[in-house]
XYZ file of C-alpha atoms in Angstrom:
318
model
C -24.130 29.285 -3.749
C -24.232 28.381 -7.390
C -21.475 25.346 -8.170
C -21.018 23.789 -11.577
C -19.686 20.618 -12.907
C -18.075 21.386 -16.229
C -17.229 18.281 -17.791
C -17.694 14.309 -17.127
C -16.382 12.359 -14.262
C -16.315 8.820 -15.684
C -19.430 7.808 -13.659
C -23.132 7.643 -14.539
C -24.577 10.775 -15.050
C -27.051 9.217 -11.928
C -24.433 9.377 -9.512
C -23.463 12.924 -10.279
C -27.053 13.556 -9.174
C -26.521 10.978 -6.164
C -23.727 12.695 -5.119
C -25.132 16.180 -6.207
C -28.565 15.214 -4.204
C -26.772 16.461 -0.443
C -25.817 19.584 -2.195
C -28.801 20.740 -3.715
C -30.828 19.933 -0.086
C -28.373 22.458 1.372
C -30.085 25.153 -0.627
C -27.486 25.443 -3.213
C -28.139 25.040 -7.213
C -26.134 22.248 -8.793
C -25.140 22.705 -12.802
C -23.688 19.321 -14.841
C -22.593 19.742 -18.200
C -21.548 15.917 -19.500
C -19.772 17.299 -22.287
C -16.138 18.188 -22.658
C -14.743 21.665 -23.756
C -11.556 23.432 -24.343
C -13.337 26.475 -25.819
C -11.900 29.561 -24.058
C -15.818 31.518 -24.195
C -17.629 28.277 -23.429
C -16.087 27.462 -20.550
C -16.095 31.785 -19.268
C -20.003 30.894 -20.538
C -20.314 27.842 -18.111
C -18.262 30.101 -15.471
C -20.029 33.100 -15.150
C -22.185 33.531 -12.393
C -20.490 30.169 -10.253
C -19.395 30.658 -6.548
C -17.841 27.225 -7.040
C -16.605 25.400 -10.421
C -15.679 21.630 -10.335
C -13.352 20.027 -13.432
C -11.317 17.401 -13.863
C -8.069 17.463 -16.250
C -9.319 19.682 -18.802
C -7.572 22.919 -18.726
C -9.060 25.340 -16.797
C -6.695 28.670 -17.796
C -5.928 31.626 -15.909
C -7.961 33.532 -18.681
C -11.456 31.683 -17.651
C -10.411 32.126 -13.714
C -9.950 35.891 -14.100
C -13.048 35.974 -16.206
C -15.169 34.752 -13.470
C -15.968 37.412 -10.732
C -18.070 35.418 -8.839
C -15.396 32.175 -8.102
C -14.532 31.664 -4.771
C -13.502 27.959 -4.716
C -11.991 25.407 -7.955
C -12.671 21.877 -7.012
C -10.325 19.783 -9.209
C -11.089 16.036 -9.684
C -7.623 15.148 -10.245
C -3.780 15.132 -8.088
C -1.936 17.305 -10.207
C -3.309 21.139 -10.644
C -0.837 22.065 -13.164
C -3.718 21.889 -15.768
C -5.126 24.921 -13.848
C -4.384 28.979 -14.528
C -2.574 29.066 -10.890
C -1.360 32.078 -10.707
C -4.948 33.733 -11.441
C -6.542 31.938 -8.967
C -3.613 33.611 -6.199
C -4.387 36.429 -7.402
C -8.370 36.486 -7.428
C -8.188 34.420 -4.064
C -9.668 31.063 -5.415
C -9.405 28.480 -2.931
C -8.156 24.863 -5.096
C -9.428 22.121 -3.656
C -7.720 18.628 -5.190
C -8.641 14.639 -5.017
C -5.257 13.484 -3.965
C -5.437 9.715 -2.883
C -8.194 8.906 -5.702
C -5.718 7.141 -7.926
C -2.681 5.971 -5.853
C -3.493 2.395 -6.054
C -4.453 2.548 -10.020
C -0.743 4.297 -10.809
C 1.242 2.381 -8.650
C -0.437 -0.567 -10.775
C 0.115 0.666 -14.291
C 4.070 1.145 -13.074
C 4.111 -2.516 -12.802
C 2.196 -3.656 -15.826
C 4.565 -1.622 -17.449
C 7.859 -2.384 -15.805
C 7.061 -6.405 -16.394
C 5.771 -5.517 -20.027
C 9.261 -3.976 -20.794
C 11.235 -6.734 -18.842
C 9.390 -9.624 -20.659
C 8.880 -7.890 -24.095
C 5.352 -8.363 -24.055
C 4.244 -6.254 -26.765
C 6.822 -8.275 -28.794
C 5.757 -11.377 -27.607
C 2.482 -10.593 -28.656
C 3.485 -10.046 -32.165
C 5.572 -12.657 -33.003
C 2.616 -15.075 -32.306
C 0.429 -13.329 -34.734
C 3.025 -13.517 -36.974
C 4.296 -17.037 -36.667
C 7.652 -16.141 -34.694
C 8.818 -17.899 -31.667
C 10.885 -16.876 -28.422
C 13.884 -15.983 -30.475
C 15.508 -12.731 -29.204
C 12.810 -12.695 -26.553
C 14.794 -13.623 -23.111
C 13.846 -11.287 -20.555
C 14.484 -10.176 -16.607
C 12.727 -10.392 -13.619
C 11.765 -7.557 -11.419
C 13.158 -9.708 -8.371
C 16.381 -8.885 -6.845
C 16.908 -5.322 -8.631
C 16.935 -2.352 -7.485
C 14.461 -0.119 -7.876
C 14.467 3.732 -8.227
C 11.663 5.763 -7.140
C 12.147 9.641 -7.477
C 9.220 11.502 -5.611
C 7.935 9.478 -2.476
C 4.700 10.519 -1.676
C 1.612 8.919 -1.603
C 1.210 7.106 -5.253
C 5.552 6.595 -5.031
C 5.589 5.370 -1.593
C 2.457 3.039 -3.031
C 4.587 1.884 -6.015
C 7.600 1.388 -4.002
C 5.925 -1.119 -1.856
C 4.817 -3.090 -4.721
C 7.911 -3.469 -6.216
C 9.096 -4.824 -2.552
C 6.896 -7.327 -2.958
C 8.532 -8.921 -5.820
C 11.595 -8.799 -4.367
C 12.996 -5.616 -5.090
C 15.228 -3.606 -3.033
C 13.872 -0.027 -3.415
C 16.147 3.493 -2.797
C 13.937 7.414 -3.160
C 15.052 10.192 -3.641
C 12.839 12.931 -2.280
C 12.983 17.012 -1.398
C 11.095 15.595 2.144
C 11.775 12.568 4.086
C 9.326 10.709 5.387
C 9.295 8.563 8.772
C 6.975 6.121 7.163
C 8.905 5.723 4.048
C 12.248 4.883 5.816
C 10.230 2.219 8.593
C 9.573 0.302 5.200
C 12.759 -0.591 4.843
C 13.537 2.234 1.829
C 16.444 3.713 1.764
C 16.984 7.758 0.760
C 19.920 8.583 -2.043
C 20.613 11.311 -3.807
C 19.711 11.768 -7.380
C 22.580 11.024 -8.726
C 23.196 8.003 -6.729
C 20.137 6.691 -7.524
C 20.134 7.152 -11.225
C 23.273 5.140 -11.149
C 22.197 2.502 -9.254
C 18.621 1.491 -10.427
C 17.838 -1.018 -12.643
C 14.256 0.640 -12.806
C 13.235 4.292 -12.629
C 9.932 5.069 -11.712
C 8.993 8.765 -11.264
C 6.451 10.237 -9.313
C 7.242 13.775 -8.868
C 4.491 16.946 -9.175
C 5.016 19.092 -12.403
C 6.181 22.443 -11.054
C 8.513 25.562 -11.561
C 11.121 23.051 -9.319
C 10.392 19.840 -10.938
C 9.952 20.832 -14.712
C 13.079 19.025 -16.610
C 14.378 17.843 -13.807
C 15.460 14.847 -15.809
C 17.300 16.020 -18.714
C 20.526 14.530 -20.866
C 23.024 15.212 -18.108
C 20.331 12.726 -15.369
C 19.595 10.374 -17.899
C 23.659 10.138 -18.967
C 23.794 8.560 -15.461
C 21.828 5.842 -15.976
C 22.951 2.255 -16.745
C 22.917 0.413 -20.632
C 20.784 -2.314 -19.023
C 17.853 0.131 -17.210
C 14.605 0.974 -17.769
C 12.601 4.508 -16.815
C 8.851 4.501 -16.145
C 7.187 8.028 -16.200
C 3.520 7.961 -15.248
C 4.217 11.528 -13.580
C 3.720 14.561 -15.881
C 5.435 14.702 -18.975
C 7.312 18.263 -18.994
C 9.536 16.734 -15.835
C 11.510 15.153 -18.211
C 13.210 16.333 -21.389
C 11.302 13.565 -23.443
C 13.856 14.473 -27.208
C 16.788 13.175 -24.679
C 15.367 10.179 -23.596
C 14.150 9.236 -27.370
C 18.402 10.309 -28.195
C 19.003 7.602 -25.149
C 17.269 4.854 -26.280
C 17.827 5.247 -30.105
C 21.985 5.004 -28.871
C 21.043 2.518 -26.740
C 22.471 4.419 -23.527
C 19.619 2.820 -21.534
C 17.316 -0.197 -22.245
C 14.024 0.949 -22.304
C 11.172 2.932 -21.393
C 7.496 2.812 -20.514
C 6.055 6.582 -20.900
C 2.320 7.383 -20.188
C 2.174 11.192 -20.132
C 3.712 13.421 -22.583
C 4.546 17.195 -23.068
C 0.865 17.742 -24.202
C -2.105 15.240 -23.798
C -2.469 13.353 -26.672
C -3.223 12.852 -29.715
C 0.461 13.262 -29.714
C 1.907 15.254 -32.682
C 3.522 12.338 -35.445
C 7.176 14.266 -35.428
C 6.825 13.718 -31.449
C 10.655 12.007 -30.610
C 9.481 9.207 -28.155
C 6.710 8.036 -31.455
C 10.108 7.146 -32.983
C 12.590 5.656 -30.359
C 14.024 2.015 -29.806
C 12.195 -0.365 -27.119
C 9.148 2.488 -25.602
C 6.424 1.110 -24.240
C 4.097 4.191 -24.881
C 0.630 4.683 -23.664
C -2.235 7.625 -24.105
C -2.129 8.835 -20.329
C -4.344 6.254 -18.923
C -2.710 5.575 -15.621
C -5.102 7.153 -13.720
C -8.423 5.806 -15.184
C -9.628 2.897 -14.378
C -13.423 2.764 -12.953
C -12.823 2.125 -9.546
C -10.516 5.494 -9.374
C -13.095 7.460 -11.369
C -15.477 6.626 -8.548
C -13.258 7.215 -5.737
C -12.550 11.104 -7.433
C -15.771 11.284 -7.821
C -16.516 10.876 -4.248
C -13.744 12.853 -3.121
C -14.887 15.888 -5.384
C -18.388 16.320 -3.895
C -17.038 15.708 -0.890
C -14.736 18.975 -0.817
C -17.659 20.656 -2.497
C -20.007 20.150 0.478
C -16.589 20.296 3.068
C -16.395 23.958 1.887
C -19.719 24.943 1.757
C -19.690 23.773 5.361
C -16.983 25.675 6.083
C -14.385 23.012 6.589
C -12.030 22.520 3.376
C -10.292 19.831 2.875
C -7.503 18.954 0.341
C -7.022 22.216 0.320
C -3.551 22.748 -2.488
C -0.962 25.365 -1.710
C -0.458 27.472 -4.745
């Protein structure tokens, strides 16, 4: 089969032929391009002719998939596949094959940076040094003893809610699922509502889909206490972003920590959350750090040579 690697994983461009090596010795041809493209007709050109194309989070749209006769399986380096023309691939019969796991740990991590940066004001902090301020105003909360909100408990939420137990936190989820493991942890399930009105922190970790999309809007975030804070390192378009730059302009909640957006950044200079009180923004960077660019990178190849073995694995349901 002929499988390409359209764009850059992070790693050397020696271990994409390291981990390309296994491939190519199973009598298949093995194409790396290390340069990024959104270009409708260069990536159909890097396409055409591939039994198997592996990307990351560049878009891949439904245009390019229906473009490609040839495609039989989409190996995505990343969790979330909303980046990817789904509805083409049904259609055409493209197997997706995702790296979920690859950045659980890294996620989970960047909730809690964030969540202590906004409790302790440390970007303020940070300025009134370098500008010959002191503590004044500064007087912050600990993470210990709140409760903690985690809407969507799978694998990277169920990771972040444990953290949080370990400073102290008691933790509530709200989820469409259950989970055995989650509840044996000592995490209790609410409904939305009661959780929003609970929490003193708000960490969301839910898949962007037709069910999910604005699933936070005014009325969710209305329910929220003065004194909490809302971390979204998620997908942007769950959450009606104008509404929660309204909240914390009025002052209707106390803060938030946002890393993805409506669109990837650069993001747009009119953009609502550029402009509202006490957000902690950062460039959807979550996910990247290089011990998770290895791990997807590993995990990609891997469901490469899985299928080409005929065993798939992490096989997405679209």
């Amino acid at each position: 089969m002929n499988i390409a690697l359209l764009e850059p994983l992070g790693i050397t461009d020696a271990d994409v032929e390291r981990l390309a090596a296994p491939i190519r010795e199973m009598g298949h041809t093995f194409t790396y391009y290390n340069e990024k493209t959104t270009d409708i007709e260069e990536l159909k050109r890097r396409s055409a002719g591939q039994d198997i194309v592996m990307i990351a989070n560049n878009p891949y749209p439904g245009e390019v998939v229906e473009s490609s006769d040839s495609l039989k399986m989409l190996a995505v380096a990343f969790t979330g596949i909303d980046h990817v023309g789904l509805d083409a691939c049904r259609k055409k019969g493209v197997m997706v094959c995702n790296c979920a796991g690859y950045s659980d740990v890294c996620v989970a991590e960047q909730v809690i940076g964030m969540t202590i940066s906004l409790l302790r004001f440390f970007p303020a902090g940070d300025q009134a040094v370098r500008t010959q301020g002191t503590s004044a105003g500064l007087t912050g909360s600990e993470i210990y003893g709140k409760t903690v909100g985690i809407i969507g408990c799978g694998k990277i939420g169920f990771m972040t809610a444990k953290l949080f137990q370990a400073f102290g936190a008691r933790v509530v989820a709200y989820a469409r699922h259950e989970r055995e493991e989650v509840k044996a942890a000592g995490i209790s399930y609410v409904s939305l509502e009661e959780l929003l009105a609970e929490s003193d922190i708000i960490s969301l970790h839910t898949p962007n889909n037709a069910s999910t999309r604005g699933m936070i809007g005014k009325e969710q975030i209305s329910l929220m206490k003065p004194s909490a804070v809302f971390i979204n390192c998620a997908r942007g378009p769950i959450v009606d972003n104008a509404a929660l730059a309204e909240a914390l302009n009025q002052d209707k909640i106390a803060g938030a920590a946002i890393d993805v957006y409506d669109m990837e950044p650069p993001i747009p200079e009119d953009y609502p959350l550029l402009h509202a009180k006490n957000a902690l923004l950062t460039p959807h960077v979550a996910f990247l750090t290089k011990e998770a660019m290895a791990r997807r990178a590993e995990i990609e190849f891997a469901n490469v040579k899985a299928y080409l073995e005929g065993k798939p694995e992490n096989v997405c349901d679209i």
